[in-house]
mmCIF file of C-alpha atoms in Angstrom:
data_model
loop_
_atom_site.group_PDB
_atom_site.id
_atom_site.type_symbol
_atom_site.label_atom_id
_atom_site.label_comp_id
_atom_site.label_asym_id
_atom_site.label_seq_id
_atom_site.Cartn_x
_atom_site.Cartn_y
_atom_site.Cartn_z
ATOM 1 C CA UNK A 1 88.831 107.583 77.744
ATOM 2 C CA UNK A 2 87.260 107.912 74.322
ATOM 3 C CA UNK A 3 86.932 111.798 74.798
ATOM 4 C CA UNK A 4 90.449 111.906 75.866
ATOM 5 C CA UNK A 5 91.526 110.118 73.137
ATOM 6 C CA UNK A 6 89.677 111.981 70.395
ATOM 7 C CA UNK A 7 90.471 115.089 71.683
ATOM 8 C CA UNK A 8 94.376 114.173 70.999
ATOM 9 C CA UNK A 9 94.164 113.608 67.455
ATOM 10 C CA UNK A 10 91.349 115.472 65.144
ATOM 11 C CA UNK A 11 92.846 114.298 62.103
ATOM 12 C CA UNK A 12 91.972 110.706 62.235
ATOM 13 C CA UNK A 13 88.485 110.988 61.550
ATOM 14 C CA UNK A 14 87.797 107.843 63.606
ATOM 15 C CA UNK A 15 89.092 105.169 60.971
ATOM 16 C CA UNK A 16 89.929 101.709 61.803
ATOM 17 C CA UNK A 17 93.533 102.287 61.828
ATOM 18 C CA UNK A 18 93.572 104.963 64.476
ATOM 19 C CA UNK A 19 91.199 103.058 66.924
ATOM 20 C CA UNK A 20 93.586 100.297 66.774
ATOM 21 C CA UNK A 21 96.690 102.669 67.347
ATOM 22 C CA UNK A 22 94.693 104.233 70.335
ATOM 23 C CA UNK A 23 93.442 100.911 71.662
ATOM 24 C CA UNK A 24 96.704 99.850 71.953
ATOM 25 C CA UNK A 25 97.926 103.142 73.705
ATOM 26 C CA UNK A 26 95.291 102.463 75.968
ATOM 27 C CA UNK A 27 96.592 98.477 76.901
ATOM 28 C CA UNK A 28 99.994 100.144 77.552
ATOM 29 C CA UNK A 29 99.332 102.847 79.800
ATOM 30 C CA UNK A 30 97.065 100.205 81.726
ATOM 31 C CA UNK A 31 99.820 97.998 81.272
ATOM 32 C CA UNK A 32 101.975 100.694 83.205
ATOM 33 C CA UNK A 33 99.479 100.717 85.910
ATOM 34 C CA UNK A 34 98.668 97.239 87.347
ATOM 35 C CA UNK A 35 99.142 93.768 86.162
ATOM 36 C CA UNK A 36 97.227 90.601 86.679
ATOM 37 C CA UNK A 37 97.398 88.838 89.718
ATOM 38 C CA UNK A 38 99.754 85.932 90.121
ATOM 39 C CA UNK A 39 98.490 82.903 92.383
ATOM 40 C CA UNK A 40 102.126 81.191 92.363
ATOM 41 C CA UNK A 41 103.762 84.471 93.272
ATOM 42 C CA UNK A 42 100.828 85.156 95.886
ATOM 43 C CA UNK A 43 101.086 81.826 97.401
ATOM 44 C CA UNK A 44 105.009 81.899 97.865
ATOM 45 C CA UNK A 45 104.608 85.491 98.971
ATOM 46 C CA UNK A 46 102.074 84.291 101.243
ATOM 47 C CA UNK A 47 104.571 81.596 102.899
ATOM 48 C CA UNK A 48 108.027 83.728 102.875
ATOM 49 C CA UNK A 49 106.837 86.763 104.577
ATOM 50 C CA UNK A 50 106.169 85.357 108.218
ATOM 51 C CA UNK A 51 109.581 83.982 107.891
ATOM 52 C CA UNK A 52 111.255 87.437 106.911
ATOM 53 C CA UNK A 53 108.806 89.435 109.681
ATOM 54 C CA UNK A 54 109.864 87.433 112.689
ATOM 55 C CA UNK A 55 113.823 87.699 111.264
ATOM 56 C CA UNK A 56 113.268 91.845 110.896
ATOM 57 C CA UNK A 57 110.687 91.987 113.785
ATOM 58 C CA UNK A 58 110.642 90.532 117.638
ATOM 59 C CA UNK A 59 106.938 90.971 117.014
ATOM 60 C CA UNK A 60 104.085 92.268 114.911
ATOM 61 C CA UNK A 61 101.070 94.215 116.991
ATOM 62 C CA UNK A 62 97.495 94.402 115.894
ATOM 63 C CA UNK A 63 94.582 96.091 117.894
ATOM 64 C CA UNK A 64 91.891 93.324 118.045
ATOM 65 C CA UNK A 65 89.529 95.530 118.463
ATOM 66 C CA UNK A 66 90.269 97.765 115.494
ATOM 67 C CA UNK A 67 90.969 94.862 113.459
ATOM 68 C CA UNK A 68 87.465 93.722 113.676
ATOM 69 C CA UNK A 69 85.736 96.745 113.232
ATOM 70 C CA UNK A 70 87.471 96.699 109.796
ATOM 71 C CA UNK A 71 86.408 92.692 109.544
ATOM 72 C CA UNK A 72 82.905 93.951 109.534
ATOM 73 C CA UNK A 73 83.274 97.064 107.333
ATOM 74 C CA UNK A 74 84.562 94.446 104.569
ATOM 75 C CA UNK A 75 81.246 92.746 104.476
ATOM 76 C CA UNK A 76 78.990 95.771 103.870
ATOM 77 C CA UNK A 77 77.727 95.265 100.521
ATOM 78 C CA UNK A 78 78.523 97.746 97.766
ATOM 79 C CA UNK A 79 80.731 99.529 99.596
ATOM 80 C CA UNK A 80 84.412 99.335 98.709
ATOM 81 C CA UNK A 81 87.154 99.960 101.512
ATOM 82 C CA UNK A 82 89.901 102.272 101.152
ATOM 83 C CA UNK A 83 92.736 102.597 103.412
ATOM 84 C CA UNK A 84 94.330 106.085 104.092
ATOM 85 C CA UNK A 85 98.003 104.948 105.274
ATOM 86 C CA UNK A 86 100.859 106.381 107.054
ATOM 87 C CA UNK A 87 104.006 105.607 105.344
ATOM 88 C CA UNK A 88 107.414 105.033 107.046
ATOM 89 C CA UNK A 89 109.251 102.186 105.302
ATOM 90 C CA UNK A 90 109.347 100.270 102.251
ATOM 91 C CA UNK A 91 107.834 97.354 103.890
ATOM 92 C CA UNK A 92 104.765 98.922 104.976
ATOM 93 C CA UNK A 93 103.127 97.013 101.794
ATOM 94 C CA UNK A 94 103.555 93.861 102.182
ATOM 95 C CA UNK A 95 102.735 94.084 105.793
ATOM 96 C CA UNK A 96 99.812 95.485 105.031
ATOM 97 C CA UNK A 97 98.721 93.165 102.231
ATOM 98 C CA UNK A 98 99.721 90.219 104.494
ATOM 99 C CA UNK A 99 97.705 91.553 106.969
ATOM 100 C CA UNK A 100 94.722 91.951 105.310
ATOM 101 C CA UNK A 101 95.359 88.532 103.125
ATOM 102 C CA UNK A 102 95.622 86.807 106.637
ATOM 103 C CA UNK A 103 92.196 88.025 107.834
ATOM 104 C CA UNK A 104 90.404 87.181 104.635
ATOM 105 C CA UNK A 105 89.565 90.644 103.237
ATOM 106 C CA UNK A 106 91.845 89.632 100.008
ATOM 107 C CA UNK A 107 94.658 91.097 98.044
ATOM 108 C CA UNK A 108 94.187 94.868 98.145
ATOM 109 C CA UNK A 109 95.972 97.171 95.632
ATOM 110 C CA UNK A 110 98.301 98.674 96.719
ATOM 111 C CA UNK A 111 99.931 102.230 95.396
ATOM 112 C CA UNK A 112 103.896 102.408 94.972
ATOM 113 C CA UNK A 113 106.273 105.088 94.642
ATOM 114 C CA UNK A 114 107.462 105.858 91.307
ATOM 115 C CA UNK A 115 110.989 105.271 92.285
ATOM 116 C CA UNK A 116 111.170 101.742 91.841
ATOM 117 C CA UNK A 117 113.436 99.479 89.238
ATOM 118 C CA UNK A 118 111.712 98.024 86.084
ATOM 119 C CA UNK A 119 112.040 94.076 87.320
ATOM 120 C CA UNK A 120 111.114 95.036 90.967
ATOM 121 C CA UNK A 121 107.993 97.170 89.292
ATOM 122 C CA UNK A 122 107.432 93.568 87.515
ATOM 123 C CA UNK A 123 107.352 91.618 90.510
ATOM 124 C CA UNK A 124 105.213 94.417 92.560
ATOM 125 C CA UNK A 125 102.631 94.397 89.996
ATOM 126 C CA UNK A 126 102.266 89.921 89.983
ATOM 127 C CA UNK A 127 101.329 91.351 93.607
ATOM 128 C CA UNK A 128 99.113 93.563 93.752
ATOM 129 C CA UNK A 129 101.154 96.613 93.452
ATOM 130 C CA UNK A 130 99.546 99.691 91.014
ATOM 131 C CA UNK A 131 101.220 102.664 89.550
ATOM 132 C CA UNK A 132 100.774 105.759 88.371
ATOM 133 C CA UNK A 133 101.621 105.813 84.567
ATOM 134 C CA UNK A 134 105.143 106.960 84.034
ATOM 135 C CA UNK A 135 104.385 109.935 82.107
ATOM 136 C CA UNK A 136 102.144 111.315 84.777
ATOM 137 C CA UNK A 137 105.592 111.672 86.965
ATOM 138 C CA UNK A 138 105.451 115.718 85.612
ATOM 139 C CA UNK A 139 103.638 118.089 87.310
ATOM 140 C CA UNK A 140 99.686 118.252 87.285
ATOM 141 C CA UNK A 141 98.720 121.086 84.588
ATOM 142 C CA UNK A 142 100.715 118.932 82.213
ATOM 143 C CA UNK A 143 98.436 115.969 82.434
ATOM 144 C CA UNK A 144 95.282 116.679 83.491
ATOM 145 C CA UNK A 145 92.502 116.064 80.916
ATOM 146 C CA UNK A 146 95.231 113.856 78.365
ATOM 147 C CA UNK A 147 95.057 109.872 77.987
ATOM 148 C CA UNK A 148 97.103 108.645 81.094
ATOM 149 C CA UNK A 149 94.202 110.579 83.526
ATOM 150 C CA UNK A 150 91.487 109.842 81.872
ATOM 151 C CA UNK A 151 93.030 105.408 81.381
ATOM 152 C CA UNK A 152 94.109 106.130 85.314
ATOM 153 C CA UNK A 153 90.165 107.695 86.644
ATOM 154 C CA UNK A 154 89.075 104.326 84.633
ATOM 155 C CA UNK A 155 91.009 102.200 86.418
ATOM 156 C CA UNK A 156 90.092 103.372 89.938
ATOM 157 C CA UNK A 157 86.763 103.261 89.169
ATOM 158 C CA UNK A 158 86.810 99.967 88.118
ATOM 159 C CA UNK A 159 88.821 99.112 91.173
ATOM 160 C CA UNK A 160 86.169 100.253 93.374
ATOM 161 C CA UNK A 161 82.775 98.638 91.213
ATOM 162 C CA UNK A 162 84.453 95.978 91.884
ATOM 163 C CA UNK A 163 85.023 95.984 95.792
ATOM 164 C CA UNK A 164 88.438 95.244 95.536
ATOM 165 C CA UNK A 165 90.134 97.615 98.251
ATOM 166 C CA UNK A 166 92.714 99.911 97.327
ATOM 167 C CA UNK A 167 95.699 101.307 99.543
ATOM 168 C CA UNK A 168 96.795 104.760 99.359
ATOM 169 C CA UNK A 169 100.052 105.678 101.058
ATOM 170 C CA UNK A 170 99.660 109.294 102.139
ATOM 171 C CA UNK A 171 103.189 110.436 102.468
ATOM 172 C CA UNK A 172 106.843 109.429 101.194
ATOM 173 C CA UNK A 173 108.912 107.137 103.678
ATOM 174 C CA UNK A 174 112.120 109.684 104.058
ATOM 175 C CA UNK A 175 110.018 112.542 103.498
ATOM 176 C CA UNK A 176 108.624 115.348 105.951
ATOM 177 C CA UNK A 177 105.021 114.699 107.710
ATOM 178 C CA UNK A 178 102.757 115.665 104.160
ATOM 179 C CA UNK A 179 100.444 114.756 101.944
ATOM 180 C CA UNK A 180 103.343 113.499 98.911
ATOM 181 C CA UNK A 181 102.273 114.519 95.247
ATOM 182 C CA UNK A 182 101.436 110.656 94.551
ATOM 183 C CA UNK A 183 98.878 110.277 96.833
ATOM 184 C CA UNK A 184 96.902 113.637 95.754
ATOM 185 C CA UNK A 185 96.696 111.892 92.524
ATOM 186 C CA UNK A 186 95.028 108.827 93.794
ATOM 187 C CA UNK A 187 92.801 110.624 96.371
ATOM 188 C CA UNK A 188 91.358 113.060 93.222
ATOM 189 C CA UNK A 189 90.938 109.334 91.008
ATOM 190 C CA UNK A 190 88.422 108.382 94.630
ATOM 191 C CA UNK A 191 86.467 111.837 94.591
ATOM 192 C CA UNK A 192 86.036 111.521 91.124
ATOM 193 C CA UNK A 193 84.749 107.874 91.057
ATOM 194 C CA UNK A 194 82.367 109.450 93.929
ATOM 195 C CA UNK A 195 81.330 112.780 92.321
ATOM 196 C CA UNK A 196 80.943 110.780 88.786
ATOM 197 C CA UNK A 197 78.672 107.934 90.711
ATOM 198 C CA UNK A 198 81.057 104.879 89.571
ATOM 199 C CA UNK A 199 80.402 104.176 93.163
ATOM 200 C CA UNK A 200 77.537 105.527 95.883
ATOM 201 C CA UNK A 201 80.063 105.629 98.522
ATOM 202 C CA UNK A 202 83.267 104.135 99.730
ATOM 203 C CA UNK A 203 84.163 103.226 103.892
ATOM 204 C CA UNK A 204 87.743 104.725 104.846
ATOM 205 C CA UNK A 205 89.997 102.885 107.128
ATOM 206 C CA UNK A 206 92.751 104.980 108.454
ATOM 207 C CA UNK A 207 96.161 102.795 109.234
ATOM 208 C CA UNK A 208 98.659 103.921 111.523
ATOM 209 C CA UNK A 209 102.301 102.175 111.143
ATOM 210 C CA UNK A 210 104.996 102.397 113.433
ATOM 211 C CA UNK A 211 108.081 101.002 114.446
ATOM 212 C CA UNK A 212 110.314 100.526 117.256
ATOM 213 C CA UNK A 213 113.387 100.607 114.700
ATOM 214 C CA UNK A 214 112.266 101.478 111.277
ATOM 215 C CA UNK A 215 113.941 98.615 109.258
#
């Protein structure tokens, strides 16, 4: 982040002033990206959503089987889980989180579209939602090797030192069966935090969703 930030402005020559203006560059397009936690929202969240899933849903399946092999993956140490998800509607995360909440793995973070409205970007963030900065929206040349990356390949790493598991919604809910320009972003941030050795390895945990009726 310091390279990246250096390399933006020569002129400064490193005084005070300028690491302030940077530092708080830096708080804002991390700012843009996730948000702490909120226990109250959690907790509510936590006690609403059976309530809306058995009003949208006769019923919500699980395969024991798989569902444990994951409950064991979870508890091998220093290894962070990441789970590679098919992406059909906008409710697919918070099911998931619920899901995994439920079972004791904890609040994972979970990617979101960019095309989401400033308060409901707010709320997503209290729960666990993450985002790509808005001014990597443009195209990839445009971005690669500035501040937003380098604040972004941080974050992930940090994510997954930590253990805290990360979602990563492969494709666009309305769009055709492929990988969506969002997720490429994401996956590079995981190879990275592999190839630089922020992490030795990391356990992926494919997740199929599907729906009788897509609500």
């Amino acid at each position: 982040v310091q390279d990246a930030a250096s390399s933006r402005d020569h002129r400064s020559g490193g005084d005070v002033g300028s690491q302030r203006c940077w530092k708080e560059e830096i708080c804002r397009i991390l700012g843009e990206i996730q948000a702490p936690l909120s226990p109250l929202l959690l907790r509510l969240c936590h006690w609403m959503l059976p309530k809306l899933l058995t009003r949208l849903f006769l019923s919500v399946q699980l395969h024991r089987g798989q569902l444990e092999m994951v409950l064991r993956a979870a508890r091998t140490p220093h290894m962070p889980l990441v789970f590679l998800c098919s992406h059909q509607s906008q409710v697919d995360g918070l099911l998931l989180s619920f899901v995994l909440l439920s079972q004791g793995i904890g609040v994972p973070r979970v990617t979101v579209g960019a095309r989401t409205s400033p308060c409901l970007r707010s709320l997503l963030q209290c729960l666990g939602g993450i985002f790509l900065p808005l001014g990597m929206a443009q195209t990839w040349s445009d971005q690669e090797g500035r501040l937003p990356g380098a604040v972004l390949d941080a974050y992930v790493q940090e994510v997954l030192r930590s253990r805290q598991s990360l979602v990563i919604f492969l494709e666009e809910p309305t769009a055709l069966l492929r990988l969506a320009d969002p997720a490429r972003r994401w996956l590079l941030r995981v190879l990275r935090a592999l190839r630089d050795g922020a992490v030795p390895d990391v356990l992926i945990v494919p997740v199929g969703i599907a729906y009788d009726v897509v609500p």
